[in-house]
Structures are given as C-alpha cells and as structure tokens.
Short mmCIF file of C-alpha atoms in Angstrom, two decimals:
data_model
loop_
_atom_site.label_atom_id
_atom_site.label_comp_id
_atom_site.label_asym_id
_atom_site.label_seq_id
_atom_site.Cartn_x
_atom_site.Cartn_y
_atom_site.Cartn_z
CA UNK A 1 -44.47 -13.47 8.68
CA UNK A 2 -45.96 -16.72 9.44
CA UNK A 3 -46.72 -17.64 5.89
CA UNK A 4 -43.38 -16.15 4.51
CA UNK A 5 -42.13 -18.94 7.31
CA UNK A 6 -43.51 -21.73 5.54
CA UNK A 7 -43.22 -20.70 1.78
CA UNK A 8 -39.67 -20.64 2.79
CA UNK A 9 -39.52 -23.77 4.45
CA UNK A 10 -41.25 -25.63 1.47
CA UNK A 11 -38.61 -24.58 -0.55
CA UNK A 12 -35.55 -25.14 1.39
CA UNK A 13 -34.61 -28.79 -0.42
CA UNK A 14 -34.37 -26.71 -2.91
CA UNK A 15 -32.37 -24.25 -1.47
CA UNK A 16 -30.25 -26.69 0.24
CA UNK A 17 -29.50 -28.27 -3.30
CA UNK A 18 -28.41 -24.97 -5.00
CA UNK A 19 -25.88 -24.25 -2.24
CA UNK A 20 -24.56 -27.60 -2.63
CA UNK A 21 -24.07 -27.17 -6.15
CA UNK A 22 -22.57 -24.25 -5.70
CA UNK A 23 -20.63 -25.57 -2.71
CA UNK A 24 -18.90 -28.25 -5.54
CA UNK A 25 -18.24 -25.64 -7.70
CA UNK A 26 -16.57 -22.62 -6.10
CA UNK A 27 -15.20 -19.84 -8.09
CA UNK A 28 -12.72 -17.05 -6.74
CA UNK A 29 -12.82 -13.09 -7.47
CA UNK A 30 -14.99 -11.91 -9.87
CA UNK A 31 -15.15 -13.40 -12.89
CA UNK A 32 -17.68 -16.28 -11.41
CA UNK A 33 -19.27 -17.73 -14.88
CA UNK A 34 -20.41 -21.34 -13.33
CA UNK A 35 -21.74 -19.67 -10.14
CA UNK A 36 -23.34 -16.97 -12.38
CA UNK A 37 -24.72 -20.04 -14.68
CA UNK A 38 -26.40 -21.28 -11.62
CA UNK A 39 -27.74 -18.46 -10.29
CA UNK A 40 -29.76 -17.26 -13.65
CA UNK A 41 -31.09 -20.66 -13.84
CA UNK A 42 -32.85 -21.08 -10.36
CA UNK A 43 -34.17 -17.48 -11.45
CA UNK A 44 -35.56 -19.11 -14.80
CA UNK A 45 -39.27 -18.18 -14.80
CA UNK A 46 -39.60 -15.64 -12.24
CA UNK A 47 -41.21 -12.12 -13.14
CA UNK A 48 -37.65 -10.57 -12.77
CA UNK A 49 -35.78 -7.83 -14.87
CA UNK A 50 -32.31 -8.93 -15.10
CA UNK A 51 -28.74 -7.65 -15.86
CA UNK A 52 -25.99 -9.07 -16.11
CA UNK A 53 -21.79 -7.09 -15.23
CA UNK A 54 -19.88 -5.82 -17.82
CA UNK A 55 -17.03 -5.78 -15.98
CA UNK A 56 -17.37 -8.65 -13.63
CA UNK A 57 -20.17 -11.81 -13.31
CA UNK A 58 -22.74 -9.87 -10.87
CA UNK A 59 -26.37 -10.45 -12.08
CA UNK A 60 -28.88 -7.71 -10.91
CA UNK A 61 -32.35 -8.45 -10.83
CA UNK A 62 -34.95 -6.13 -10.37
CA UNK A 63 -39.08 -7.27 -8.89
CA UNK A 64 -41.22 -4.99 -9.90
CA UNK A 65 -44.19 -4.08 -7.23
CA UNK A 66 -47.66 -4.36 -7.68
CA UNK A 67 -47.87 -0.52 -5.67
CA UNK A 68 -45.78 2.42 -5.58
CA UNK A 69 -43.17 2.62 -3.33
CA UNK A 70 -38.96 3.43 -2.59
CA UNK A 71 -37.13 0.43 -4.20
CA UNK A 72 -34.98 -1.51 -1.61
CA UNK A 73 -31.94 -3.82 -2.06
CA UNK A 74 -30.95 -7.30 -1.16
CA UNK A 75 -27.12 -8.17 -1.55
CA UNK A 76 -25.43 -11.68 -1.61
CA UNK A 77 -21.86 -12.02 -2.12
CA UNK A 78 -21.02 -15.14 -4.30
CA UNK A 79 -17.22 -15.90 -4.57
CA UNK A 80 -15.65 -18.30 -2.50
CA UNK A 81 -11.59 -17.92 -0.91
CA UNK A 82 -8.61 -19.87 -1.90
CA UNK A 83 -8.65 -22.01 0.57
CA UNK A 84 -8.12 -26.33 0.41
CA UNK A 85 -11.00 -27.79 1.56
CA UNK A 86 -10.77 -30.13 4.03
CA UNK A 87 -14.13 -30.68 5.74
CA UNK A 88 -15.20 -34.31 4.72
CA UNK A 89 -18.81 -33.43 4.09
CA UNK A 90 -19.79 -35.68 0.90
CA UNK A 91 -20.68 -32.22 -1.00
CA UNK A 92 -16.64 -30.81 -0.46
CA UNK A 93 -15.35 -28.47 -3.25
CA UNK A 94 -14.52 -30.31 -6.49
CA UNK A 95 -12.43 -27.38 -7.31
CA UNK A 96 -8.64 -27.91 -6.14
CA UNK A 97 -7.64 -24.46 -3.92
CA UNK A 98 -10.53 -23.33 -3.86
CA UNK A 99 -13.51 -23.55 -1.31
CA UNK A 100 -16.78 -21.68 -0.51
CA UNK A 101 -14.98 -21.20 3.43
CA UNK A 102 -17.12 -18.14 3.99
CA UNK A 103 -20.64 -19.03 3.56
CA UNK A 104 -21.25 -16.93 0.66
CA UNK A 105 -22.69 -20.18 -1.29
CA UNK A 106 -25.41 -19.88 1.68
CA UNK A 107 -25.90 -16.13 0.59
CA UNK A 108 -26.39 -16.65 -2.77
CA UNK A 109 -28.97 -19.66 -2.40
CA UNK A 110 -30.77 -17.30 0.08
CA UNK A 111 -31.10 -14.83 -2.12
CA UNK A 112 -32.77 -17.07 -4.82
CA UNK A 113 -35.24 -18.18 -2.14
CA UNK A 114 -35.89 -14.79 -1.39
CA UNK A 115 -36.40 -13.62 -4.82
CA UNK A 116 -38.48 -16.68 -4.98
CA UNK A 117 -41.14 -15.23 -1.85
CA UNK A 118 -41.15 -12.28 -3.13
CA UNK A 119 -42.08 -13.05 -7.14
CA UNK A 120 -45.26 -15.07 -5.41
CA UNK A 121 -45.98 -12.00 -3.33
CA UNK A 122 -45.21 -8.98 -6.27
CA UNK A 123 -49.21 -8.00 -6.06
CA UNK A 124 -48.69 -6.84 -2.50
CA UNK A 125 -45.40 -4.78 -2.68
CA UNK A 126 -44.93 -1.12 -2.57
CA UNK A 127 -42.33 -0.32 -4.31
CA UNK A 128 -39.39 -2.29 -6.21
CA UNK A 129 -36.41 -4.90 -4.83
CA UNK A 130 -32.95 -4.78 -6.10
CA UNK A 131 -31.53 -8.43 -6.09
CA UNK A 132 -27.66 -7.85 -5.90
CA UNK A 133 -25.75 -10.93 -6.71
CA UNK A 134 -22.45 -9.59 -6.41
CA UNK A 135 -19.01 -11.57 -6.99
CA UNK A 136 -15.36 -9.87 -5.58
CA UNK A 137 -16.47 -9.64 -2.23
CA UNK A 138 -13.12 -11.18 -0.71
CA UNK A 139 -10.44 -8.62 -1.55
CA UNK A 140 -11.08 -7.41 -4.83
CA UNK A 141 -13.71 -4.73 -4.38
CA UNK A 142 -17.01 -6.28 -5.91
CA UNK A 143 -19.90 -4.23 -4.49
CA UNK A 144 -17.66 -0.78 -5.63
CA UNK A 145 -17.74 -2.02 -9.31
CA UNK A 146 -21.63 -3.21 -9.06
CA UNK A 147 -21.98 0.32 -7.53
CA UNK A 148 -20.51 1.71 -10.90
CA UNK A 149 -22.57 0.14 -13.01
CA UNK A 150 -25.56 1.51 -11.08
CA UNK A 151 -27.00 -0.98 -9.34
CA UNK A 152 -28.07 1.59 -6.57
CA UNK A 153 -30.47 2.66 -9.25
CA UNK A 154 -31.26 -0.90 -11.21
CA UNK A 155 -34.71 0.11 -10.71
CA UNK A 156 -34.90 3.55 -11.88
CA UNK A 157 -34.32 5.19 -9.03
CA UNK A 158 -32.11 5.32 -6.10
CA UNK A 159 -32.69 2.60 -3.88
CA UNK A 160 -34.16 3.23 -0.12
CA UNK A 161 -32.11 1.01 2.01
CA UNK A 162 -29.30 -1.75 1.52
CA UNK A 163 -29.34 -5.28 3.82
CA UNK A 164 -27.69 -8.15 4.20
CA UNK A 165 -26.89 -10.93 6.05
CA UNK A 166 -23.46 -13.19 6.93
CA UNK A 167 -23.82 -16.53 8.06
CA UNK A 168 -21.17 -17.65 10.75
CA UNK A 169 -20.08 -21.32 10.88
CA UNK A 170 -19.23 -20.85 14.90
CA UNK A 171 -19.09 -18.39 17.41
CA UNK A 172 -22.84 -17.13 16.98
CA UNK A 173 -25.40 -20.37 17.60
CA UNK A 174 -27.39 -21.80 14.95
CA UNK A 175 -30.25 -19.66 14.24
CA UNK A 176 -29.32 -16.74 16.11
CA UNK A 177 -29.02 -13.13 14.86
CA UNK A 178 -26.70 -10.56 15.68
CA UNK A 179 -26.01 -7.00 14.46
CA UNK A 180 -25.56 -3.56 16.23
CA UNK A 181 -26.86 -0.13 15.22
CA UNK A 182 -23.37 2.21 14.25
CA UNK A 183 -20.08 0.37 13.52
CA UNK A 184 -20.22 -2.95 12.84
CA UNK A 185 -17.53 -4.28 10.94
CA UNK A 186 -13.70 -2.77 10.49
CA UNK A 187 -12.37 -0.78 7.64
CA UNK A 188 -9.51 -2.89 6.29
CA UNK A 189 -6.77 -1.14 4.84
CA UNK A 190 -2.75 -2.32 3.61
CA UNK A 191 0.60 -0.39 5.45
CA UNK A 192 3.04 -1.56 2.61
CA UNK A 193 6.91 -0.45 3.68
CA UNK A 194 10.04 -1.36 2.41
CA UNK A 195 13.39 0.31 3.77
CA UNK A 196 16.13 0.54 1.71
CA UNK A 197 20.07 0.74 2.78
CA UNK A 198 23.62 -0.84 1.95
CA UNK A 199 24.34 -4.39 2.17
CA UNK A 200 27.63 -5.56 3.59
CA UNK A 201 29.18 -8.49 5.38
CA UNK A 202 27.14 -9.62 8.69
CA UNK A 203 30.44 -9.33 10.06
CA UNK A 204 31.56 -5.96 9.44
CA UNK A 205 28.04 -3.80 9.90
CA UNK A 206 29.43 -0.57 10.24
CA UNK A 207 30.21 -0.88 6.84
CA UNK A 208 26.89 -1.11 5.72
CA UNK A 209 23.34 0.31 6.48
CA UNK A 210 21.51 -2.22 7.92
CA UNK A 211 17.65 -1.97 7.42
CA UNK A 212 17.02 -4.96 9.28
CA UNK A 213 17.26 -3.44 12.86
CA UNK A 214 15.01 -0.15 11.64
CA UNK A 215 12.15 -2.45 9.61
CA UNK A 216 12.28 -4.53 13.11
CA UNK A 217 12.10 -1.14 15.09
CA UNK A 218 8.90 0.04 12.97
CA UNK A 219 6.90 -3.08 13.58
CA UNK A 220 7.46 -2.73 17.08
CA UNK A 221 6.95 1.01 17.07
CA UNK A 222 3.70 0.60 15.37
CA UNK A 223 2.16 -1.78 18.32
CA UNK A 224 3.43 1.47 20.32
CA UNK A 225 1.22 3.94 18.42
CA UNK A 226 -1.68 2.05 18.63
CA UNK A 227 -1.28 1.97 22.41
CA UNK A 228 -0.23 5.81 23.09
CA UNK A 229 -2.13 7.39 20.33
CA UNK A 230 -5.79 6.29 19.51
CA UNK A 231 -8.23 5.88 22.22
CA UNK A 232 -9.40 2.66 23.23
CA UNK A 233 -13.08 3.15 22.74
CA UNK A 234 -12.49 3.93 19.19
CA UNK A 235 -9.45 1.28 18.10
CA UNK A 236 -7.14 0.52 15.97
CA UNK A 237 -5.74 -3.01 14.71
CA UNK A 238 -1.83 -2.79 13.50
CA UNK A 239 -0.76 -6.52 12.19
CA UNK A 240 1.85 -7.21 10.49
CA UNK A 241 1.82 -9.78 8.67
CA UNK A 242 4.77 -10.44 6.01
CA UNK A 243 8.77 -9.56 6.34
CA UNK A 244 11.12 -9.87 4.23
CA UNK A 245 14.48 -9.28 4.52
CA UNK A 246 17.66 -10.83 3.34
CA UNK A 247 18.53 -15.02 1.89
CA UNK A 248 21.47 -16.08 4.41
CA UNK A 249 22.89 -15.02 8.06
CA UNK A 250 26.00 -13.57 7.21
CA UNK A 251 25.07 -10.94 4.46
CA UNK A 252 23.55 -7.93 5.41
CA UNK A 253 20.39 -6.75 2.57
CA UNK A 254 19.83 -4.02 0.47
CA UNK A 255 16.54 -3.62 1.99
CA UNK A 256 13.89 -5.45 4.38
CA UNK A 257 10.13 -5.13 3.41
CA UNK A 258 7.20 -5.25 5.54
CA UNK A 259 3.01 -5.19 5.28
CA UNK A 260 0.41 -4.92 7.65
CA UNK A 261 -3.28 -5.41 7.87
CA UNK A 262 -4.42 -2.09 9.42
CA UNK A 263 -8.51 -2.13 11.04
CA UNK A 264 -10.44 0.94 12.25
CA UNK A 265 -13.88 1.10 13.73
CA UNK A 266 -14.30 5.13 12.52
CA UNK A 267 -13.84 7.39 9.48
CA UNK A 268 -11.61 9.75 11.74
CA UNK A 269 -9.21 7.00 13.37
CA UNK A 270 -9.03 5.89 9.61
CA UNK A 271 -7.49 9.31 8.55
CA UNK A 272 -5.53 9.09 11.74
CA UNK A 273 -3.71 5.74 11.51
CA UNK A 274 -2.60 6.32 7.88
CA UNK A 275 -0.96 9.66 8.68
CA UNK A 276 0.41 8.72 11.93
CA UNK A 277 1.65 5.02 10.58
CA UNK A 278 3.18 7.19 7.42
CA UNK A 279 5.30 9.62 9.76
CA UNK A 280 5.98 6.95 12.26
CA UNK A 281 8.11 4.80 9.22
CA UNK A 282 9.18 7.31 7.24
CA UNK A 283 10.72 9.20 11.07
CA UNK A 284 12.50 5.88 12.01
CA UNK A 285 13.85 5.16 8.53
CA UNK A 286 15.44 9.03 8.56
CA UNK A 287 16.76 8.40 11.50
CA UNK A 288 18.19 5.57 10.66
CA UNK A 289 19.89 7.10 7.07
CA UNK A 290 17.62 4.86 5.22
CA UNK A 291 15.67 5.57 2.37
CA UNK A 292 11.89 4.56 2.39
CA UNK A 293 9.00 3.75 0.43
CA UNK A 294 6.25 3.45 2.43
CA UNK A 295 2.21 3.60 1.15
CA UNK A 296 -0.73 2.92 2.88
CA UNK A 297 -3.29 1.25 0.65
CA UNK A 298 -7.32 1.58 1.24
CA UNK A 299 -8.92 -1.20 1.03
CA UNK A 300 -12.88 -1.58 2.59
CA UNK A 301 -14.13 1.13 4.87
CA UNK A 302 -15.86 0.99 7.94
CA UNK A 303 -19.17 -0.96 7.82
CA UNK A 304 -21.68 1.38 9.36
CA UNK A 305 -25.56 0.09 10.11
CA UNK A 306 -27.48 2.63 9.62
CA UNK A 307 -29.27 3.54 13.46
CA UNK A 308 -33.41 3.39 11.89
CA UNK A 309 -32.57 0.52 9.14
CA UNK A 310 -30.80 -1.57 11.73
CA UNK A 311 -33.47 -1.05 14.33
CA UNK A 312 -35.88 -2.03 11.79
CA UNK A 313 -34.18 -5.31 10.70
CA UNK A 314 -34.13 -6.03 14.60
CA UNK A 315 -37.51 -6.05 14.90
CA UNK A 316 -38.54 -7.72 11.63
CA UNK A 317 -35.72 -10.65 12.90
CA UNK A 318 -37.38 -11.09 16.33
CA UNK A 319 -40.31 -11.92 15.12
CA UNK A 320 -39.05 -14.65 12.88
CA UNK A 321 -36.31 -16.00 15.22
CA UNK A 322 -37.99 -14.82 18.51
CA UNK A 323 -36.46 -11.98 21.16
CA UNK A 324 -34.12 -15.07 22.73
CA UNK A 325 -32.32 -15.56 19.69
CA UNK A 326 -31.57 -11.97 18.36
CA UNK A 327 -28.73 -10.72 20.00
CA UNK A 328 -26.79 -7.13 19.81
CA UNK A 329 -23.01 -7.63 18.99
CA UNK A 330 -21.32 -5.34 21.90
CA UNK A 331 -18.54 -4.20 19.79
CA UNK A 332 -17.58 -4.21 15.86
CA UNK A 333 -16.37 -7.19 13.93
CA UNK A 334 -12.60 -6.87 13.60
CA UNK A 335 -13.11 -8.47 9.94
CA UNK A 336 -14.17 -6.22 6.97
CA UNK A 337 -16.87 -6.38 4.26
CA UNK A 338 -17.14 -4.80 1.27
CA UNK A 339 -20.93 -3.87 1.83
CA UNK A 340 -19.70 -0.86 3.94
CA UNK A 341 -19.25 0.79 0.24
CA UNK A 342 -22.45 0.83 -0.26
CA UNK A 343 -23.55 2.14 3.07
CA UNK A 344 -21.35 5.30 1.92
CA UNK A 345 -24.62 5.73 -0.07
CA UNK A 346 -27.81 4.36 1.51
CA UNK A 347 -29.18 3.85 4.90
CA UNK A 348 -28.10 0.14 5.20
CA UNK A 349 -28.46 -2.78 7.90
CA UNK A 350 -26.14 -5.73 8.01
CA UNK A 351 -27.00 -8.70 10.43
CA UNK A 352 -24.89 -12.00 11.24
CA UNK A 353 -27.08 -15.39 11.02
CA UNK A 354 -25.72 -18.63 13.27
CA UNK A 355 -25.20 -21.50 10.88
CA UNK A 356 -23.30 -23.54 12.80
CA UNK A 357 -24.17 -27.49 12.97
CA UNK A 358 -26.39 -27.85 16.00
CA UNK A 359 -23.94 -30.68 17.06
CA UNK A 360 -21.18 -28.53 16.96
CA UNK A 361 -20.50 -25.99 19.89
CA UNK A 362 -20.17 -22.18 18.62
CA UNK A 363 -17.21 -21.54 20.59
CA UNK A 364 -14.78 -24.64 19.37
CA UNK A 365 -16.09 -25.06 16.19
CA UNK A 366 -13.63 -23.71 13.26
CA UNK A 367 -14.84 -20.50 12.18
CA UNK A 368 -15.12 -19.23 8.40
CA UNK A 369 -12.47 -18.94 6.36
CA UNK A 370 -10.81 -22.41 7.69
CA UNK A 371 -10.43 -25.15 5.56
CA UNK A 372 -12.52 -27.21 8.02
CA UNK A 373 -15.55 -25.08 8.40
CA UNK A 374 -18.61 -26.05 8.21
CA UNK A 375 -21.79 -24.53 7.71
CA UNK A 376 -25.38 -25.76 8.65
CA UNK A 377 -27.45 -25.16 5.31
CA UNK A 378 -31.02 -26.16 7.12
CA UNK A 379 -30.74 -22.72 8.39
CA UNK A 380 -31.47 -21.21 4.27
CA UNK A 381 -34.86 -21.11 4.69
CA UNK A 382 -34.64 -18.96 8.17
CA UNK A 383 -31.90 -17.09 5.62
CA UNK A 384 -34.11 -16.69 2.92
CA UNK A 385 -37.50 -15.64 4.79
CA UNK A 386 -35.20 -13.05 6.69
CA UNK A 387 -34.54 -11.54 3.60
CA UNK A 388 -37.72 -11.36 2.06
CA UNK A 389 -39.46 -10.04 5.59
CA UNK A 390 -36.99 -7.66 5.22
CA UNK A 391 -38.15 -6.38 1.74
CA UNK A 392 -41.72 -7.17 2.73
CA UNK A 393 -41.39 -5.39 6.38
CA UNK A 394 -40.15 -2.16 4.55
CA UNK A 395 -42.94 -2.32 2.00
CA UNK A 396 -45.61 -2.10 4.91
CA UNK A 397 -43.82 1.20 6.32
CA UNK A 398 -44.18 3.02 2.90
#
C-alpha cells in the first residue's frame, strides 16, 4: 500500500494536468471525441488492450496479469452536465454551457493514474483489470450501452467485481471516504402525466372541463401516497418538477401536463410507486371526466453495494486514508448513478471520496452539479491509488 502511495503521488502533476485539460474541455452525453482523444493519449505506451464504442466514445482497456486470476473492473464516468460555469478558477470550462460540475474529469484522470500503477505492477497480478471509461453517465444510460457491447467480459471472461468511486465537492471532507454495504444510491425514474379536458372561458367553467384543478389535485395527492403508503424505512421521493398548463388567466386549457422525478431505495418500493403513482392519476383524472395519459419512465435503478465487495473496499480504504477518515453513509444517496446497472450483474462496491478545497467547509460549500463547484484535484493521487489498491487488494485474495 505504502509504495502504491507514493507511485501515485509522483504522478499526481500529472494527473492534476489531465483533469485540467479535461476540465477546459468538457463534453456532454456520449459522444465525447476530445475527452476520448485525451484519454487514449495519457494511455499511449502502456501494456494495455484497448477498445474503443461503437455506439458511443467509451474506451475499454484491458491489463493483462502476470498470474491467473478472476478479472476485476474499474469504472470512470467521463461526461460533464450542461451547466455555465461560473467558478473563477483560471482552468474554468472553455466550452460555453457546458461544465465538468460533477467531478467526473477527476474520475477519468484517476483512472489513467490507476491504469498507470497497475501497468508498472502487471508481473504481480492475478488475474486481469477491466478499465471502463464510460461516457452517458448523466441521463443518457452510458454504463447499459458499455454493458452491451460486453465490457463485463472485455477480458474474456466475466468480470469478478465492479468499483468505483465519486468525488464530492462538499458535504464529505477532503480526503474522506464514505460508502455503506446494501443501498446506496436511489433508483431514479420519470412520472410523465398530462390530463386532457375542454377549454372554455375562465369565466364560465362549468362549461368546460377544467384539468387544471385535477393535475393540481394529483401533485398534491402524490405527496399523500408517499406518506400513507410506503414505509419510512424503505422511502420513496415524489418531486415534481415541471407544469404546464394554459398561456393567459382567463382561458381555461385543453390540458395541463405534469413530470416528476420519482427515487426509491428498493427493487420492491420501485414496482410499488409506479403502480400505485399510475392508479393514483389515472383514479383522479376519471373522477374528474378527464382523459389521461400518464407513463412512468425507468430511468437508473437502485445502486446496491454488494455486502463482501463493499466490506472489502472498506478495509483496503482504511488503510490508505486511515480508520478516522472512512466513514459509513447512514442512509442512501437520494441522487442516482448509472453504475447500479452494472451491479444488476456483478458483486460491485461504490465509495464517495471528499474533494472539497481544504479551505472550504463541507457543509457551505456548493455541492456538485452547481455552477460554482469546486473540486480539490490534489486529492487524484489518494483517487488513483484507491483504485489501483482496489484491483491490487482483490488480486491478493485470489
């Protein structure tokens, strides 16, 4: 561990410079060909197999171990959010609406480094690693298309166990880790409803069908369900988000439209929420005489660590961050993460890394996905040697 430590720390300028690079250059969904550029040239040179997506920029790269031994995977997401950015550091996106708000520039250069430790140290590794490099991760499904074009078995076979890491520009302080064996971050799914009636003067309503009052009635209904019907030790999140309904105060609409962000913390309250959400709209709109079209779109599912993998990746972050600084999380994340799909198929581990600027205090300081976060990138080496222990750690079990 201790020499993984300061491999990684004799790289980190270079580390830091990558990120930065990619920090100036973000790129959103996933076609990511700059980002992509990047990454294949601070793999240049290294004893790696690599492929690159058909269907979207992901590179896989695949270190081949000097024993035999269950491959393992290492994931990094790579796109960035369309977000402004306005943080003032002197390395700020170049890219107008578009910003690396998330961290996942830190991900990717950690990755590299960790590809980087482990090429030195292919002699004494049992087994394979997977490098995932995967772009798509914010909204549009990334890891499920990698998963497609089999990078579960990029090294022949089926990997052993997934991991990854998030960094967190606040909330968690620098250098800490957090995770939690079971749930750990929210399935995110869409509740997309539009009710449909009979416009008419504001004036005269009985004339019309109003679906203002019933689209109204449903959002408030839904805050209801959650409440009365899912238990509070395994909850639900209803938001909604967007309504729509109508251009001018005294014309009643055809319609009024509505979507919410729907979280869940288990496969069963999953199934739950979208048939109880479903009869809850479509019972108010009957009741109402309106017509409805409601749908309830899946999105991520439930991030679930795997009990042995995450107890593992405890351990093997103690002893690089010490027992202080490696923290359980004592509930899920209410955000979502696409890694969860591939956790559907391997014993995976997913832990959250502090980057927050040490003069910055967790708790006020703007968290990711604001245009004036800020993330600490002295912390890639910590990033990167997590990563490879990781790999390494599990190659000493075999």
């Amino acid at each position: 561990m201790t020499s993984l430590t300061d491999a990684a720390a004799a790289i980190r300028s270079d580390l830091v410079a990558l990120r930065r690079a990619l920090h100036q250059e973000p790129e959103i969904g996933l076609d990511l060909p700059l980002t992509r550029a990047k990454v294949l040239e601070a793999l240049d040179g290294l004893p790696l197999e690599i492929t690159l997506g058909r269907k979207l920029s992901s590179v896989v790269a695949v270190l081949r171990g000097g024993h035999p031994g269950p491959a393992v995977l290492l994931r990094a997401d790579m796109d960035a959010l369309p977000v402004q950015e306005t943080s003032g550091v002197p390395y700020a996106s170049r890219i107008p609406g578009a910003m690396h708000a998330c961290g996942h520039d830190l991900h990717t250069a950690a990755l590299v480094g960790a590809a980087r430790l482990l090429a030195e140290r292919r002699d004494e590794l049992a087994g394979d690693v997977v490098f995932m490099f995967q772009p798509g991760e914010e909204g549009c499904g990334g890891a499920q298309l990698m998963i497609d074009e089999g990078v579960l078995d990029a090294s022949g076979e089926r990997v052993a166990a997934a991991y990854a890491l998030h960094v967190g520009a606040a909330l968690l302080p620098h250098g800490w880790v957090a995770t939690r064996p079971g749930p750990v971050m929210a399935a995110a799914d869409v509740l997309a409803v539009t009710m449909r009636g009979r416009g008419g003067h504001g004036s005269m309503p009985h004339t019309a069908l109003d679906p203002v009052p019933a689209a109204c009635e449903a959002v408030t209904a839904l805050q209801t369900m959650v409440t009365r019907r899912f238990d509070a030790f395994d909850p639900v999140v209803v938001t909604v988000g967007s309504f729509h309904a109508g251009a001018t105060d005294n014309v009643i609409p055809d319609q009024a439209e509505f979507a919410a962000t729907v979280r869940s913390f288990s496969r069963e309250s999953r199934e739950r929420v979208r048939e109880e959400s479903l009869r809850l709209v479509r019972g108010i709109a009957a009741a109402h005489g309106l017509e409805v079209d409601a749908e309830f779109r899946e999105g991520y599912p439930v991030t679930v660590n795997d009990p042995a993998e995450t107890a593992f990746a405890v351990s093997v972050a103690r002893q690089l961050v010490g027992d202080e600084r490696c923290v359980e999380l004592p509930h899920a994340i209410t955000g979502s993460e696409d890694f969860g799909m591939l956790g559907e198929h391997v014993p995976s581990a997913y832990l959250m890394l502090g980057a927050c600027p040490p003069d910055l205090d967790p708790f006020t300081a703007a968290y990711n996905h604001s245009p004036v976060a800020t993330f600490d990138d002295s912390i890639l080496d910590v990033a990167a040697a997590l990563l490879a222990s990781l790999a390494t750690g599990r190659s000493d079990m075999r």
